[in-house]
Structures are given as C-alpha cells and as structure tokens.
mmCIF file of C-alpha atoms and ligand atoms in Angstrom:
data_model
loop_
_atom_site.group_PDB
_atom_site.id
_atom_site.type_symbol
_atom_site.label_atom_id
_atom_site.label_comp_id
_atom_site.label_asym_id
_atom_site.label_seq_id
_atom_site.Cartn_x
_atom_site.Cartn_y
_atom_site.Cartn_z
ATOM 1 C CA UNK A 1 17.313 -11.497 -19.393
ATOM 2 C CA UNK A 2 13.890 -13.106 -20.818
ATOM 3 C CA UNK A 3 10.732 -12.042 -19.471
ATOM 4 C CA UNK A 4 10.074 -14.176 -16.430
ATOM 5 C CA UNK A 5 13.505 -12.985 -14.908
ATOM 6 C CA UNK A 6 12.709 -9.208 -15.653
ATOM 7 C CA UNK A 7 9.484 -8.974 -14.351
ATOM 8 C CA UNK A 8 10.567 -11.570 -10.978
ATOM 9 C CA UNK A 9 13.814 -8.979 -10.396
ATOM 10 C CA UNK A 10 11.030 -5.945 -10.959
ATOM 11 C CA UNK A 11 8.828 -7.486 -8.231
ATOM 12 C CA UNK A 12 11.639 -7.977 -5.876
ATOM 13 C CA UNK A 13 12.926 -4.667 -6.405
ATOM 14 C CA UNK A 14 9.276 -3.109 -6.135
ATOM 15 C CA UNK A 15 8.743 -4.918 -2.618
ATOM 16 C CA UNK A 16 11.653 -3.692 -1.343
ATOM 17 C CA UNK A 17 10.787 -0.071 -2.051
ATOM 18 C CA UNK A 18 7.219 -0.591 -0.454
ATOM 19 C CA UNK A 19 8.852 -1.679 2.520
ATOM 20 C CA UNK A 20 11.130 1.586 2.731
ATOM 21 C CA UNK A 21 8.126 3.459 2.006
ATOM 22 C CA UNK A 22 6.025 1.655 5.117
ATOM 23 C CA UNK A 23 9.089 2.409 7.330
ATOM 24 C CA UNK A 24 8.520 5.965 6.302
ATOM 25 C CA UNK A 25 4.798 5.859 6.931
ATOM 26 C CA UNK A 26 5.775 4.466 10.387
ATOM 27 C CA UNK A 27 8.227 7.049 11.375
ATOM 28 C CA UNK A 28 6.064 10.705 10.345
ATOM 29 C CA UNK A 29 3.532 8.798 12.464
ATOM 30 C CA UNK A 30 1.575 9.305 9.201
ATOM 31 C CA UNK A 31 -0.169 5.219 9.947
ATOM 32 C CA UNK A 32 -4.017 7.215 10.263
ATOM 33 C CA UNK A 33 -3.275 10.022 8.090
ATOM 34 C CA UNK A 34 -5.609 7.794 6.139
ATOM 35 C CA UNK A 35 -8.120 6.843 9.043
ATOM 36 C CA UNK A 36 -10.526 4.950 6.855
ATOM 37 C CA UNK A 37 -9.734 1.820 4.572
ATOM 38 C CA UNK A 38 -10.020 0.936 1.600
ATOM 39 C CA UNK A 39 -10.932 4.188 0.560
ATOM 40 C CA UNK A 40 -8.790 7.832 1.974
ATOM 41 C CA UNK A 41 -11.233 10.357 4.115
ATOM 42 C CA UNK A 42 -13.976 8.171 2.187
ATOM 43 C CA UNK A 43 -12.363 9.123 -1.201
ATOM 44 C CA UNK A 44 -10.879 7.188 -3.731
ATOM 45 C CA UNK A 45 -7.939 10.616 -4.333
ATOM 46 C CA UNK A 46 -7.790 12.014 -0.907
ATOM 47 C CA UNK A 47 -6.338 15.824 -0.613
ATOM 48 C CA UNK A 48 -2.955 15.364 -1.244
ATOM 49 C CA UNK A 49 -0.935 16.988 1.203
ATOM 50 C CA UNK A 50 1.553 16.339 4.147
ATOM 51 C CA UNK A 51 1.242 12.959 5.729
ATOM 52 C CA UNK A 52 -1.849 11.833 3.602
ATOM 53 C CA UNK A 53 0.375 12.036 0.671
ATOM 54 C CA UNK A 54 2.824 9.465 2.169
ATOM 55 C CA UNK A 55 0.414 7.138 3.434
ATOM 56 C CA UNK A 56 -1.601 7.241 0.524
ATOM 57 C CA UNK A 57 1.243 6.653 -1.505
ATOM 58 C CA UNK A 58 2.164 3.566 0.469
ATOM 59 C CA UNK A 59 -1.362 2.269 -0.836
ATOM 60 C CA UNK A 60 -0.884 3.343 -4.488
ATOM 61 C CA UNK A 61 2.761 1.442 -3.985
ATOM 62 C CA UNK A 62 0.997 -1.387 -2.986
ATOM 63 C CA UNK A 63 -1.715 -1.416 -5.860
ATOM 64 C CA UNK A 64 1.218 -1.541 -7.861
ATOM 65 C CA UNK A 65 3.490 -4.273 -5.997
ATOM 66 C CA UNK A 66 0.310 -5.995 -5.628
ATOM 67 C CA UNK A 67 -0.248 -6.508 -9.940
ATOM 68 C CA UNK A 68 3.444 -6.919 -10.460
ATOM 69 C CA UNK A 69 3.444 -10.045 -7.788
ATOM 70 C CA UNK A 70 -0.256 -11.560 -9.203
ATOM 71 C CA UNK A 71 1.449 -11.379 -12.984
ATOM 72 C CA UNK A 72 4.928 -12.495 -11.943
ATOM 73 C CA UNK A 73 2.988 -15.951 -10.452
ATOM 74 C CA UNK A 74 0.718 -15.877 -13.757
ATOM 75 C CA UNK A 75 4.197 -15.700 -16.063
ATOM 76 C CA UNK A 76 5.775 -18.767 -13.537
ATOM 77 C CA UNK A 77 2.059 -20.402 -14.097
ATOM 78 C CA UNK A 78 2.371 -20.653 -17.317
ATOM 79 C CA UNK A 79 5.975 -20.341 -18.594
ATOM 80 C CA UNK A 80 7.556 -22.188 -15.179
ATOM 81 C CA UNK A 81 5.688 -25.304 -14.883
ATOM 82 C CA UNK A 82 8.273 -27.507 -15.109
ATOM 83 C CA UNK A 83 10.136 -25.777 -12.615
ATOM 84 C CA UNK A 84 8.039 -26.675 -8.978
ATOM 85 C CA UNK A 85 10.129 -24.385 -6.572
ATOM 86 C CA UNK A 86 9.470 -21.569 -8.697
ATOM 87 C CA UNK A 87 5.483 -22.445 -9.246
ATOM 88 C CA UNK A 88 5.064 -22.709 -5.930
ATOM 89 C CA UNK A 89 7.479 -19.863 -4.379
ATOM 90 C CA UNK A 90 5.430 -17.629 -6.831
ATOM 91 C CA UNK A 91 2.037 -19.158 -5.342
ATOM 92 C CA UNK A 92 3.249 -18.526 -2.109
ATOM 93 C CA UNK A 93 3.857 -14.595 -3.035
ATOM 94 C CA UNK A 94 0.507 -14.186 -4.109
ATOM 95 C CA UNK A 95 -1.215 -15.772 -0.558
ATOM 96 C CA UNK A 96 1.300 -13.785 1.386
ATOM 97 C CA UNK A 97 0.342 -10.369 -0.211
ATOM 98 C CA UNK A 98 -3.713 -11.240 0.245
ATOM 99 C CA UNK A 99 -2.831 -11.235 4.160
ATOM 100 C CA UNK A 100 -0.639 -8.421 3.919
ATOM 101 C CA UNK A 101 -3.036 -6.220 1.970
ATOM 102 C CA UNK A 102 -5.795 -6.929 4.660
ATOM 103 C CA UNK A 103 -3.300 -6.598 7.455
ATOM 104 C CA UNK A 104 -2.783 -3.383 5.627
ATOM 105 C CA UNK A 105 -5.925 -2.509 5.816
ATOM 106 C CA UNK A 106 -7.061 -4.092 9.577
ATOM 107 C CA UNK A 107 -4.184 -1.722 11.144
ATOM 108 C CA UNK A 108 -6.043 1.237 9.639
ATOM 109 C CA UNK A 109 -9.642 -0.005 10.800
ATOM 110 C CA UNK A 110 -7.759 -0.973 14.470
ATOM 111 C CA UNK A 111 -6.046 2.483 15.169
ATOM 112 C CA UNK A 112 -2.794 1.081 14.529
ATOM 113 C CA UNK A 113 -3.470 -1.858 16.956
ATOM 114 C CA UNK A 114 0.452 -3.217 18.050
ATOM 115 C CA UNK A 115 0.319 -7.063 17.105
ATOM 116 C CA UNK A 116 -1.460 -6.172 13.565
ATOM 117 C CA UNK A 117 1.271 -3.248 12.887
ATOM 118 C CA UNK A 118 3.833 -6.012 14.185
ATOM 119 C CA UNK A 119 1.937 -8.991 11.967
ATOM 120 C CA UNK A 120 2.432 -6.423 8.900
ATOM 121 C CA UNK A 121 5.989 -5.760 9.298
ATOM 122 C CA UNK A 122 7.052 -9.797 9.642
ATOM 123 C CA UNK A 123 4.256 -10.584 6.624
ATOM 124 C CA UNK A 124 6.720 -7.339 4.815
ATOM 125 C CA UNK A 125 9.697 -9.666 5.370
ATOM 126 C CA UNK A 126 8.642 -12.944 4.830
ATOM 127 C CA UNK A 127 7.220 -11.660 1.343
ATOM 128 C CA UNK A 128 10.665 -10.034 0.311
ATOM 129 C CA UNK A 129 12.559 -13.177 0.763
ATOM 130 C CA UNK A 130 10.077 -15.213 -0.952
ATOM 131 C CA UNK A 131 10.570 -12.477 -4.333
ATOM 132 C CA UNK A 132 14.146 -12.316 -3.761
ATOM 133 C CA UNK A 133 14.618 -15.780 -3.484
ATOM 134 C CA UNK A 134 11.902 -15.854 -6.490
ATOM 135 C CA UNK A 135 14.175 -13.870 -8.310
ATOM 136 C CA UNK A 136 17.348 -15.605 -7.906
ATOM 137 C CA UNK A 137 15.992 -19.262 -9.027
ATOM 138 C CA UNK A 138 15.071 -17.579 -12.327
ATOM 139 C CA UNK A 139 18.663 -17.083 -13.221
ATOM 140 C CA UNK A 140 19.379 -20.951 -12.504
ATOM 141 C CA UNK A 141 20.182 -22.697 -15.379
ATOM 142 C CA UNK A 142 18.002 -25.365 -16.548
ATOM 143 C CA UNK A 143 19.698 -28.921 -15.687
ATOM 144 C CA UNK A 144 20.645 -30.495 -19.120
ATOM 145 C CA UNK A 145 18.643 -32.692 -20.623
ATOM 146 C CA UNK A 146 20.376 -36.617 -20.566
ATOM 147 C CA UNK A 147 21.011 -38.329 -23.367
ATOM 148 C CA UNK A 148 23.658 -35.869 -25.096
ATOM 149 C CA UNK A 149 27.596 -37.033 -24.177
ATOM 150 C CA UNK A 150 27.008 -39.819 -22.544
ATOM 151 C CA UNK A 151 30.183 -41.630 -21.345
ATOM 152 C CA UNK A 152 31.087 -44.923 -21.229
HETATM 153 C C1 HEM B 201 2.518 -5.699 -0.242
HETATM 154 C C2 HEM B 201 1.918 -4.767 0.453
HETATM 155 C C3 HEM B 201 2.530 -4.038 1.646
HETATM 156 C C4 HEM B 201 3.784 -4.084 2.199
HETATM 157 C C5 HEM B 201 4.967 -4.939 1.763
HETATM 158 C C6 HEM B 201 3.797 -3.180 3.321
HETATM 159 C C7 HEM B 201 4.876 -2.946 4.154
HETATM 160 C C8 HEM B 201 4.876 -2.110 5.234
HETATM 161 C C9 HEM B 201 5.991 -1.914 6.146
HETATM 162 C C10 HEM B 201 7.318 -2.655 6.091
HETATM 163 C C11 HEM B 201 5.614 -1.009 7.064
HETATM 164 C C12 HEM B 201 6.466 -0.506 8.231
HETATM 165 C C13 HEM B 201 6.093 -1.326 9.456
HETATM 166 C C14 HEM B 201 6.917 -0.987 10.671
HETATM 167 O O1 HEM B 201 7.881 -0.230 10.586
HETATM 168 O O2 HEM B 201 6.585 -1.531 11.737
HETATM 169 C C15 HEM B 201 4.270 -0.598 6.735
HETATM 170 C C16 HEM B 201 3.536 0.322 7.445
HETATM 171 C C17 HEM B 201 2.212 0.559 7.242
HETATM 172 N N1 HEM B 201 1.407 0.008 6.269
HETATM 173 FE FE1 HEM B 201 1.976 -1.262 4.839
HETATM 174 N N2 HEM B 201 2.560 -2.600 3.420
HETATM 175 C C18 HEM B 201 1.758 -3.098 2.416
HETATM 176 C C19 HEM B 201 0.440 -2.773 2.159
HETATM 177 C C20 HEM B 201 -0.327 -1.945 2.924
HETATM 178 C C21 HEM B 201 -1.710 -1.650 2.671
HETATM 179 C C22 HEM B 201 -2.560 -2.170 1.500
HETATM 180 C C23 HEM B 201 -2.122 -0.823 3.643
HETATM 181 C C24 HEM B 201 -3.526 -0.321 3.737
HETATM 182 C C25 HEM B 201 -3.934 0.565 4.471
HETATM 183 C C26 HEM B 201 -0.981 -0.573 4.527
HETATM 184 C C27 HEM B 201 -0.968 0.228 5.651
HETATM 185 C C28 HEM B 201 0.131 0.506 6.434
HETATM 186 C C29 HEM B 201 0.115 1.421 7.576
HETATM 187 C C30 HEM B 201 -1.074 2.157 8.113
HETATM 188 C C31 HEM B 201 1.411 1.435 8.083
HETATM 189 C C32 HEM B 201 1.919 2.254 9.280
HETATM 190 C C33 HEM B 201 1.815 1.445 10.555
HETATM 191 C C34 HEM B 201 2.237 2.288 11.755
HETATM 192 O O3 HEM B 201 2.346 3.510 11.661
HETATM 193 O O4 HEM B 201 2.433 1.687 12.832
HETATM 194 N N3 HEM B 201 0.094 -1.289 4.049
HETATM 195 N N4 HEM B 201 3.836 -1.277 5.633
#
C-alpha cells in the first residue's frame, strides 16, 4: 500500500469508530455530560469519570478523525491531482467534517435540540461514505498511458 491509500483506509476506519463511539454517547444519555462546548465544565481536561469520560472521548476521537481527514485531502492535494474524483471526494470530506464539528458542538450549546442531534447523525453518514468511497478509488489502478501496444 503507498501512503495515500494507508492514510485514506486509516481515515475511513477512524470515522467509523467515531460513529460507534457517538452511538455510545447517545445511548448512556451521556450527550450533556459535557454541557459546555468547546471546552468540558469550562476545562480543556474535564474530571474524568463516568459519562464525562465517554463524551469527552467522543471529542478527543474527533480531534483526531478531524487531522487524519484535513491531511488525507492535503496528501490527495498534492499527490492526487491528476485524479479529480479523488481531489474533490477528499475536498468534500473536509467541508462535511467543518459542519459536523459545529453540529457537534450546536447540539451541546442547544440541550441536545432533536433536528441538530438528527442533522449530526445523517452529516455522520454522509461523511463515512464519502471516506469509504475515498478509500476504495485509491486502490484503482491508474488507466494506462496510450501509446504502448498499439494495434493495428
Ligand atoms: C467527525 C466528527 C463527528 C462524528 C462523525 C460524530 C458522530 C456522532 C454520531 C454518529 C453520534 C450518534 C448520533 C445518534 O445516535 O443519533 C454522535 C453523538 C453525539 N455527538 Fe458526535 N460526532 C462528531 C463530532 C462531534 C463533536 C466535535 C461534538 C462536540 C461536542 C459532538 C457531540 C456529540 C453529542 C453531544 C452526541 C450525543 C447526542 C445525543 O445524545 O443525542 N460530536 N456523534
């Protein structure tokens, strides 16, 4: 594997863990345990215990999703270019996970409010097909270049 197709399978995997860890957050109730945003009980390392520990771990998960998308689109800026699906699939990541972060972060500062938690869970999909489907182009084969064995 070269380093564009570890790092794009790393991100997909990575996003699909987040989202586990979100339906976790959502089902110990545990979505206020962290009632301020962006900082915990107006820390940046809130008390670790009981449900602050898993919804502050949902953010840390996201800080980390969150680089591995923003370098994954910097690798397909630079290495990719020729490759427009995968440019802009990548660009598409990176807008996706600005709305999600702040969706992230409006459901906090709204007490949960329904059509936010509901806009974060479809945002939570649509961004793990975009890396999954991210992923999968970067195994494609590059068409061959014509010119070679050329028939007659
Ligand atoms: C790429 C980033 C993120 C992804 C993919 C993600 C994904 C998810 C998913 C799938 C859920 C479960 C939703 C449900 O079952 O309805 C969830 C829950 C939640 N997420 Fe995120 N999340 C991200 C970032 C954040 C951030 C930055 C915050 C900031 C506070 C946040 C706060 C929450 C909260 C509070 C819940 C619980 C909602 C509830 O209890 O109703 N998320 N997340």
């Amino acid at each position: 594997m070269n380093r564009f197709q570890r790092l794009s399978v790393a991100t997909a995997i990575a996003v699909y863990l987040l989202i586990v860890l979100g339906g976790v957050v959502r089902a110990m109730g545990a979505g206020l345990a962290c009632p301020d945003w962006p900082l915990c009980h107006g820390r940046l390392i809130p008390p670790l215990q009981g449900p602050i520990l898993v919804e502050y771990f949902h953010r840390l998960a996201a800080a980390v999703v969150s680089v591995l998308v923003v370098i994954t689109a910097i690798e397909a800026w630079r290495r990719e270019r020729h490759h427009r699906t995968i440019v802009f699939l990548a660009s598409v990541a990176v807008i996706l996970l600005v709305i999600q972060v702040f969706l992230g972060g409006f459901t906090v500062l709204t007490k949960l409010h329904r059509a936010l938690t509901a806009a974060h869970l479809a945002t939570a999909a649509a961004l793990l097909a975009v890396v999954v489907l991210l992923a999968s182009l970067s195994f494609r084969t590059p068409a061959p270049i014509s010119g070679g064995s050329r028939r007659r």
